[in-house]
Tab-separated table of C-alpha atoms and ligand atoms in Angstrom:
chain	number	residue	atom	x	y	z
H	1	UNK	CA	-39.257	128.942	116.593
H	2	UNK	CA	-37.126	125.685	116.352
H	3	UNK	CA	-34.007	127.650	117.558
H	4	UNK	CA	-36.490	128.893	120.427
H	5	UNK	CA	-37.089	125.585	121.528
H	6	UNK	CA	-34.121	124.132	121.406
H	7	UNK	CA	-33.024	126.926	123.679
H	8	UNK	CA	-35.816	126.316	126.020
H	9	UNK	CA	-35.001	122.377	126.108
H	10	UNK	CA	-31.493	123.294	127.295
H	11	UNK	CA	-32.287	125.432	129.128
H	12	UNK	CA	-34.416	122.807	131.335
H	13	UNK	CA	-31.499	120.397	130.778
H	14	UNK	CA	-29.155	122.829	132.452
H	15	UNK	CA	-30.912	123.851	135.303
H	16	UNK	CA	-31.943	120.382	136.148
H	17	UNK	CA	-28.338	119.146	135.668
H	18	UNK	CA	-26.666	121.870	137.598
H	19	UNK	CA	-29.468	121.802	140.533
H	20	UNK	CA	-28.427	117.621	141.076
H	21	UNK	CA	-24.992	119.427	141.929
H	22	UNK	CA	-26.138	120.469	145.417
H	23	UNK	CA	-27.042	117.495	146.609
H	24	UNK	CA	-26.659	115.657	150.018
H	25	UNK	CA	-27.304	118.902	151.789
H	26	UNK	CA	-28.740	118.146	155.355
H	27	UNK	CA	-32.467	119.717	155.821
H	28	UNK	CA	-32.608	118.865	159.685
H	29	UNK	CA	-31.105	120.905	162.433
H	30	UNK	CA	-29.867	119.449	165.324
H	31	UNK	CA	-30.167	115.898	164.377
H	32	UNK	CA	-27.614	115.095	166.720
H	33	UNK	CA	-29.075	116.331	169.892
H	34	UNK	CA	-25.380	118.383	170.382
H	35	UNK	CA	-27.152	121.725	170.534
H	36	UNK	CA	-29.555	120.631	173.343
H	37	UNK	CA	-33.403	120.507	173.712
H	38	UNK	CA	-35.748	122.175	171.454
H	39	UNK	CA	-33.450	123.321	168.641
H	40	UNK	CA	-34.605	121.822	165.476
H	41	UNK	CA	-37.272	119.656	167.172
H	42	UNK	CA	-40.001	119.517	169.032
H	43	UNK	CA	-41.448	116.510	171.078
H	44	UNK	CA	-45.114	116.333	172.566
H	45	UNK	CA	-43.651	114.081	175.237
H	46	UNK	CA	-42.763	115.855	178.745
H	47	UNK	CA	-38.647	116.926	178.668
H	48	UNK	CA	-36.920	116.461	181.560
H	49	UNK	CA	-33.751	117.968	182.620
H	50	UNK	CA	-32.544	116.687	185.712
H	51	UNK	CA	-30.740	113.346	186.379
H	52	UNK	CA	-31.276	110.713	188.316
H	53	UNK	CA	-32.429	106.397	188.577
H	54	UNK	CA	-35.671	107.860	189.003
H	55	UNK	CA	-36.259	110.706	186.882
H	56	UNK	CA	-37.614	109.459	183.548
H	57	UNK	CA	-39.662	106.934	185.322
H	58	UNK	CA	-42.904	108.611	184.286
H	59	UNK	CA	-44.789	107.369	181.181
H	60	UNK	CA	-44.588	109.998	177.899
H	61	UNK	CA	-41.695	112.177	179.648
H	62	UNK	CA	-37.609	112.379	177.516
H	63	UNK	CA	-34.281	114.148	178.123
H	64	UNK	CA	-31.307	114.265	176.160
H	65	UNK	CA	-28.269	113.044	177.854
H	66	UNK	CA	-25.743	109.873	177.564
H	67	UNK	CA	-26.957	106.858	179.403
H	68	UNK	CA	-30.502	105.833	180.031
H	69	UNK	CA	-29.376	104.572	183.390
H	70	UNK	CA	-28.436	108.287	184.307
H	71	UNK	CA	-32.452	108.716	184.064
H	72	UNK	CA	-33.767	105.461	184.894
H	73	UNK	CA	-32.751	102.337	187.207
H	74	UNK	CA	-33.856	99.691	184.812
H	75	UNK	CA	-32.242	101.003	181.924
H	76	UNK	CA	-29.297	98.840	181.538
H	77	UNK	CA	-27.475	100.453	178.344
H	78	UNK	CA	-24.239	99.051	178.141
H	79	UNK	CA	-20.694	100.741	178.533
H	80	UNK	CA	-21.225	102.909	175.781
H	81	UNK	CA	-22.979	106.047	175.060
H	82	UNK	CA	-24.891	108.118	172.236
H	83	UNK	CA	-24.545	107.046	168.686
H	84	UNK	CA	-22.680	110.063	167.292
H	85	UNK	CA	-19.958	109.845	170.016
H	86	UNK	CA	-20.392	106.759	171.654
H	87	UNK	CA	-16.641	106.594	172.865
H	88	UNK	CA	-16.047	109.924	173.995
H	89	UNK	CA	-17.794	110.812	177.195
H	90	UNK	CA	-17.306	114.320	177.542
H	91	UNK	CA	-20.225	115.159	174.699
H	92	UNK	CA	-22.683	112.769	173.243
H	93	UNK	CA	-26.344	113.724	173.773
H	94	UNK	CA	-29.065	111.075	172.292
H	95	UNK	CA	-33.270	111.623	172.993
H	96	UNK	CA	-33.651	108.907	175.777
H	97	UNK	CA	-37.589	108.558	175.841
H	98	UNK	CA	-39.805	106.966	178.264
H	99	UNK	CA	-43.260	105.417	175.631
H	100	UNK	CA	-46.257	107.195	176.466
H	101	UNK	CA	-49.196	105.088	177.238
H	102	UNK	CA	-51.401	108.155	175.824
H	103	UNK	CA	-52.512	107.207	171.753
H	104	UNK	CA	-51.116	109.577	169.106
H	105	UNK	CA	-48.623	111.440	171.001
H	106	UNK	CA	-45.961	113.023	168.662
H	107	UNK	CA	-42.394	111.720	169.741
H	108	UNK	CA	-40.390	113.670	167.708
H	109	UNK	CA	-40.696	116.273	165.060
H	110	UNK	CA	-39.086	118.827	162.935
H	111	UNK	CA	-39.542	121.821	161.799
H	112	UNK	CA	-41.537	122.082	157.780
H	113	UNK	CA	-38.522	121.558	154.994
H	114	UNK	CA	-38.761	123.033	151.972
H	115	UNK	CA	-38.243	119.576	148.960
H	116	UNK	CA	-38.285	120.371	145.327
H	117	UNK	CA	-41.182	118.139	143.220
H	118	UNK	CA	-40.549	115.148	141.953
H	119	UNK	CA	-37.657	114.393	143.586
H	120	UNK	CA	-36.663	111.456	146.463
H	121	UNK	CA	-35.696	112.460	149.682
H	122	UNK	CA	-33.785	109.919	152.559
H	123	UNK	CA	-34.870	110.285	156.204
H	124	UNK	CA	-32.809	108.211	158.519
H	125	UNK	CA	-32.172	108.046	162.285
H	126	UNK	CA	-30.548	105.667	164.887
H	127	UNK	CA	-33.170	104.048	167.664
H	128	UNK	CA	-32.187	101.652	170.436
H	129	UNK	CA	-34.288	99.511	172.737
H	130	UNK	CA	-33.235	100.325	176.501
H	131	UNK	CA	-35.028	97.178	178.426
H	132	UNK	CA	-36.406	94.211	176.779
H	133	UNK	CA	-40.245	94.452	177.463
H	134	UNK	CA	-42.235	96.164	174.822
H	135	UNK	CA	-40.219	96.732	171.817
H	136	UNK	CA	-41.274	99.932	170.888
H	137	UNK	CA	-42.058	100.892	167.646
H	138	UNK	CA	-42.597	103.925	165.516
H	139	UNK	CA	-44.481	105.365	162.814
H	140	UNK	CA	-43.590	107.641	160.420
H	141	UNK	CA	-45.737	110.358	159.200
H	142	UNK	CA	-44.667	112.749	156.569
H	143	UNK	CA	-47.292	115.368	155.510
H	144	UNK	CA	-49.841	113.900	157.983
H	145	UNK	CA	-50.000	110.185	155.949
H	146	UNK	CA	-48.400	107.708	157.571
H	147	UNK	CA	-45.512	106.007	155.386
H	148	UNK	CA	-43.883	103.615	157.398
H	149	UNK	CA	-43.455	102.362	160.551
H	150	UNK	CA	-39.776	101.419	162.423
H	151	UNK	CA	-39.276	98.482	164.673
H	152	UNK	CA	-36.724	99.085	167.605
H	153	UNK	CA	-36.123	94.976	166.584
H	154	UNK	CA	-31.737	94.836	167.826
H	155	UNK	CA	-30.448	93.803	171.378
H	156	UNK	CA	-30.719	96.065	174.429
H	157	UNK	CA	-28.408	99.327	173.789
H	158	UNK	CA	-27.460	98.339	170.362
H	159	UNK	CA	-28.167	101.129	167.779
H	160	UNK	CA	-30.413	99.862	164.567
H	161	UNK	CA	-30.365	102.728	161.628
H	162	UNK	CA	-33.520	102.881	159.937
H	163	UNK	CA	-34.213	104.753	156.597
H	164	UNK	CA	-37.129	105.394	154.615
H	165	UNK	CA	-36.940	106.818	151.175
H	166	UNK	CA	-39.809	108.992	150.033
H	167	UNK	CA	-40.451	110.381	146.776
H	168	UNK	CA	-42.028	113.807	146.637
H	169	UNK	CA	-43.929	113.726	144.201
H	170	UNK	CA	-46.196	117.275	143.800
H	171	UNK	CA	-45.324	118.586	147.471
H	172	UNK	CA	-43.286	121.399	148.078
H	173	UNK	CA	-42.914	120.861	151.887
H	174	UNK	CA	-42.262	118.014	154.467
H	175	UNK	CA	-43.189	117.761	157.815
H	176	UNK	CA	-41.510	114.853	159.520
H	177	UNK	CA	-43.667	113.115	163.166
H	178	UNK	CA	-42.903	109.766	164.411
H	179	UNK	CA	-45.754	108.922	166.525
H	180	UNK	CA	-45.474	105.726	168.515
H	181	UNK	CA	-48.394	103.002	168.749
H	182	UNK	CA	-46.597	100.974	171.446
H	183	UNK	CA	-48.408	102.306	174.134
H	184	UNK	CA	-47.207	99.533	177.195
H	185	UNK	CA	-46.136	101.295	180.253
H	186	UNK	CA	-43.699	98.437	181.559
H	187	UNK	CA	-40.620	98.687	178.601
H	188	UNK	CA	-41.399	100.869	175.364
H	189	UNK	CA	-38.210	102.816	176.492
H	190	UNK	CA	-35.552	103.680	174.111
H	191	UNK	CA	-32.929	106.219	172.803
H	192	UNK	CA	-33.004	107.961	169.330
H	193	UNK	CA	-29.999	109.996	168.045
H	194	UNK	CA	-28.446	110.948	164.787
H	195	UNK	CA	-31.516	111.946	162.794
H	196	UNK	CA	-31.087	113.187	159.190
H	197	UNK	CA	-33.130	114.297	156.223
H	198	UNK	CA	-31.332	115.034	152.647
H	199	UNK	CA	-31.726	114.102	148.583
H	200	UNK	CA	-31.856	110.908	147.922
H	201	UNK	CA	-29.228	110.621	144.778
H	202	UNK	CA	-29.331	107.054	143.333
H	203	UNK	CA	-25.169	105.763	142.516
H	204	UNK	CA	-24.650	104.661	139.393
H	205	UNK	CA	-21.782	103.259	137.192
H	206	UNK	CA	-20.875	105.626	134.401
H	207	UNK	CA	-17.981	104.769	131.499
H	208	UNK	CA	-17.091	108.291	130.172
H	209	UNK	CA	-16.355	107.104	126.390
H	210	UNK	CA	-17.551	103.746	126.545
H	211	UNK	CA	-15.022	100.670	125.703
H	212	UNK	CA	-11.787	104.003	125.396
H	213	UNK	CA	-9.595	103.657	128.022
H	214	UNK	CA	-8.124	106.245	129.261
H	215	UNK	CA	-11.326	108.471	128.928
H	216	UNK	CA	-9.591	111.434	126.570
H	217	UNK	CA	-11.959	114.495	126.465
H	218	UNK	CA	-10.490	117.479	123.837
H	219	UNK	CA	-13.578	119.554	125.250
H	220	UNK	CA	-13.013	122.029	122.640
H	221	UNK	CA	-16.876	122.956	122.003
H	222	UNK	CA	-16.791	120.556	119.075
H	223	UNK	CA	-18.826	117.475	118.865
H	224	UNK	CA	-20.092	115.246	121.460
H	225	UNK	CA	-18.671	112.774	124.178
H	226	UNK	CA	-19.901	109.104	124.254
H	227	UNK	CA	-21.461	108.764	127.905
H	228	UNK	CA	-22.696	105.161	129.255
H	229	UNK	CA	-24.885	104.356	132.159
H	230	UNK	CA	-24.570	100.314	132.488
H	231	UNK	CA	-27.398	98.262	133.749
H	232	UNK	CA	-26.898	95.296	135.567
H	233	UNK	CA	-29.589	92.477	137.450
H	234	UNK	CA	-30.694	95.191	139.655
H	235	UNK	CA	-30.509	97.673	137.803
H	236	UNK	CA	-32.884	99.059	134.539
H	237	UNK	CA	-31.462	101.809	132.534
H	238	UNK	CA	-34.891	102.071	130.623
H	239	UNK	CA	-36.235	103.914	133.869
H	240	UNK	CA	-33.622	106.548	133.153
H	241	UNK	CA	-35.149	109.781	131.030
H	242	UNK	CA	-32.178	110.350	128.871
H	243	UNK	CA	-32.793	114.151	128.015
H	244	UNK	CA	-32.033	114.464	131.691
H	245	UNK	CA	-28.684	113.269	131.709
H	246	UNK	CA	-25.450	115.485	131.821
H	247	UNK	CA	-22.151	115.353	131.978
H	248	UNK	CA	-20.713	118.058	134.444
H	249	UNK	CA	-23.607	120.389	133.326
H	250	UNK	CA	-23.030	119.502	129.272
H	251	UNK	CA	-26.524	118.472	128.224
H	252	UNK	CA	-27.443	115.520	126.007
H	253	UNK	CA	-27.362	116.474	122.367
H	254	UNK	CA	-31.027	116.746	120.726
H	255	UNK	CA	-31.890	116.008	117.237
H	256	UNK	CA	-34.754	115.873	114.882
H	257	UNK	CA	-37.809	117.945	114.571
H	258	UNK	CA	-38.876	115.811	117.494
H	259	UNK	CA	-36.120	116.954	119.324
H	260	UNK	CA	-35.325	113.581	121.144
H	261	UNK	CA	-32.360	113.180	123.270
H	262	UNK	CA	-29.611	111.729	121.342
H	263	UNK	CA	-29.265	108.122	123.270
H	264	UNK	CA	-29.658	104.277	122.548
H	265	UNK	CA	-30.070	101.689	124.302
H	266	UNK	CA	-27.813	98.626	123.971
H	267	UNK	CA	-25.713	96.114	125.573
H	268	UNK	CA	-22.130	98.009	124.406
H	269	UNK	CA	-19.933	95.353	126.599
H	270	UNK	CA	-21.731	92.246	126.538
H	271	UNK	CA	-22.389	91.265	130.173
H	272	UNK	CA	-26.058	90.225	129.628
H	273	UNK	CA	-27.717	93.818	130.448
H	274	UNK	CA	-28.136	96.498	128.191
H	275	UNK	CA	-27.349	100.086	128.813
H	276	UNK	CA	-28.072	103.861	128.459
H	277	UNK	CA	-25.538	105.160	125.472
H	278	UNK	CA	-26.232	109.289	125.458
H	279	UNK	CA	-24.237	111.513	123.430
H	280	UNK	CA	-23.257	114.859	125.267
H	281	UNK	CA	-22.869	117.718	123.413
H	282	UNK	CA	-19.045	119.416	124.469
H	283	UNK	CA	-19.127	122.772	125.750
H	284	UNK	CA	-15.828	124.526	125.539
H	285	UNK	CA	-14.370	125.313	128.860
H	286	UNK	CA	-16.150	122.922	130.725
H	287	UNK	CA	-13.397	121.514	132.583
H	288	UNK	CA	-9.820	123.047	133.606
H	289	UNK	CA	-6.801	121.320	132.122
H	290	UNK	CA	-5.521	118.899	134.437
H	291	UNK	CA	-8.795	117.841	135.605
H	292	UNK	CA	-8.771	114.077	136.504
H	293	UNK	CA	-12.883	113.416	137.359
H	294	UNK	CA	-16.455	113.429	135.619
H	295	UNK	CA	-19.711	113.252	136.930
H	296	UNK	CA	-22.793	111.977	134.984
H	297	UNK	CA	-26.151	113.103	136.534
H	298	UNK	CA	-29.681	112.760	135.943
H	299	UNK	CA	-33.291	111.853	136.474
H	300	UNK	CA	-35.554	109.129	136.199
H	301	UNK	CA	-39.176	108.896	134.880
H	302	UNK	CA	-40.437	108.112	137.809
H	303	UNK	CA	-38.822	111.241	140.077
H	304	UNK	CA	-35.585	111.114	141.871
H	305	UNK	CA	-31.652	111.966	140.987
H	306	UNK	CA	-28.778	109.739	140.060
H	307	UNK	CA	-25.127	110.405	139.952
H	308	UNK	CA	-22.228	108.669	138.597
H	309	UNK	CA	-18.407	109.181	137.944
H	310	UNK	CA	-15.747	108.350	136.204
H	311	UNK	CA	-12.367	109.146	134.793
H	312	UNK	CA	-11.224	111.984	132.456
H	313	UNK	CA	-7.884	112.950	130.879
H	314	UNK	CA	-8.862	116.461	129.575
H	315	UNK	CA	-6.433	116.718	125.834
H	316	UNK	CA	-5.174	120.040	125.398
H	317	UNK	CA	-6.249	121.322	122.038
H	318	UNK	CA	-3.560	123.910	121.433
X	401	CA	CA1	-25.948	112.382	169.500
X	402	CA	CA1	-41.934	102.609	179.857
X	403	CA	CA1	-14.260	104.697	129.096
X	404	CA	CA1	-24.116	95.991	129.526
């Protein structure tokens, strides 16, 4: 029954520690605007195709193109263009929007993502103002609650990044609207390019065999390598759940009836903060001879994934 559990435990361990591999994978199409309109978005605004100082002059109406003052007289943008390829002026498409005046009119949105529970998820885009009048502004809805709202607050044509970190607590799905409650009709024009969605994984600084330099792993199978996670002013290693961490997919070691992670918390090189000791539990085979890098991954209480690496020299054990 113990031996049962145990198995179960690492089982958890491993899954978790191997699924924190994948991470950084992009969830939104098209984010760019390179493969044109209505791939991987949708807007309730009115698109517009054709060119011209007059042709975005209407209220609620976008197109996706290079310069705002290809689409509108009063646009003044500046000698560049998009934000993904701002020097090159053979590609380059951003969303070059004209504010509606109309309440609760969806600007932009994406298709439903699958997330996994529990874990933190970065949404990010580029927005510039394209007049002065009417700074627009944008809220943020994910899953129909609004979360945020971004301020198009930089200089005429100059691209501000904003990024909003959301944790996903029991959902399973996100569905991404910015919905704009600027609703002047003289300015509230701007550009949006560049927008991306992926796993938020926290960075972290790992010593693989803390206070051994270099960082000699026999990974034979046999015993278990010293891992530390260091705090520091900003950062708390209590938030960190130690049975979550791993070492290249090697879980923590377990021990007791209670089966607790094998890790302590202490202030191993005396800089003021303490940190997150764990002891892994070596797997044989784990790493190829030769190999030169480790990565320490994880979770924390509260939901989300770190990651952390350092150097190995893998000892050859025969
Ligand atoms: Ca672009
Ligand atoms: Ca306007
Ligand atoms: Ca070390
Ligand atoms: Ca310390």
């Amino acid at each position: 029954m113990k031996r049962l559990s145990l198995v179960f435990i690492l089982a958890v361990v491993l899954i978790l520690a191997i699924s924190t591999q994948a991470f950084a994978v992009e969830l939104l199409t098209n984010g760019d605007f390179e493969l044109g309109n209505g791939v991987g978005f949708s807007s309730e605004y009115t698109y517009v195709a054709a060119t011209g100082h007059s042709t975005l002059w209407g209220e609620g109406t976008y197109a996706l193109g290079k310069d705002p003052y290809d689409y509108h007289a009063h646009w003044v943008y500046g000698p560049h263009g998009d934000h993904t390829t701002p020097d090159d002026p053979a590609v380059g498409n951003m969303m070059i929007v004209n504010g509606s005046t109309t309440p609760n009119k969806v600007v932009w949105t994406a298709p439903t993502v699958n997330v996994l529970p529990g874990r933190v998820y970065s949404f990010s885009f580029w927005g510039a103002k394209s007049i002065g009048e009417a700074p627009p502004t944008l809220d943020l809805y994910i899953n129909d609650v609004k979360v945020d709202t971004y301020v198009a607050d930089g200089a005429v044509g100059q691209w501000v990044q904003y990024d909003y970190h959301w944790t996903a607590g029991s959902a399973t799905t996100a569905t991404l609207k910015l919905v704009s409650p600027t609703l002047a009709a003289s300015g509230n024009d701007y550009c949006l390019d560049d927008f991306s969605l992926d796993e938020y994984i926290a960075q972290v600084t790992v010593d693989i065999r803390p206070m051994s330099d270099p960082n000699a792993v026999n990974n034979n199978g046999k015993g278990v390598i010293p891992v530390a996670i260091l705090g520091s002013a900003t950062f708390d290693v209590t938030t960190i759940n130690p049975a979550t961490v791993a070492l290249d997919g090697m879980a923590v070691r377990f021990k007791g009836k209670s089966m607790t992670a094998q890790a302590s918390i202490e202030d191993y090189n005396f800089d003021g903060y303490d940190d997150l000791i764990v002891h892994i539990e070596d797997v044989d085979g784990t790493y190829l001879p030769g190999q030169t890098m480790g990565t320490v991954t994880g979770f924390f209480w509260a939901g989300g994934a770190f990651s952390g690496t350092d150097t190995l020299k893998i000892v050859p054990t025969n």
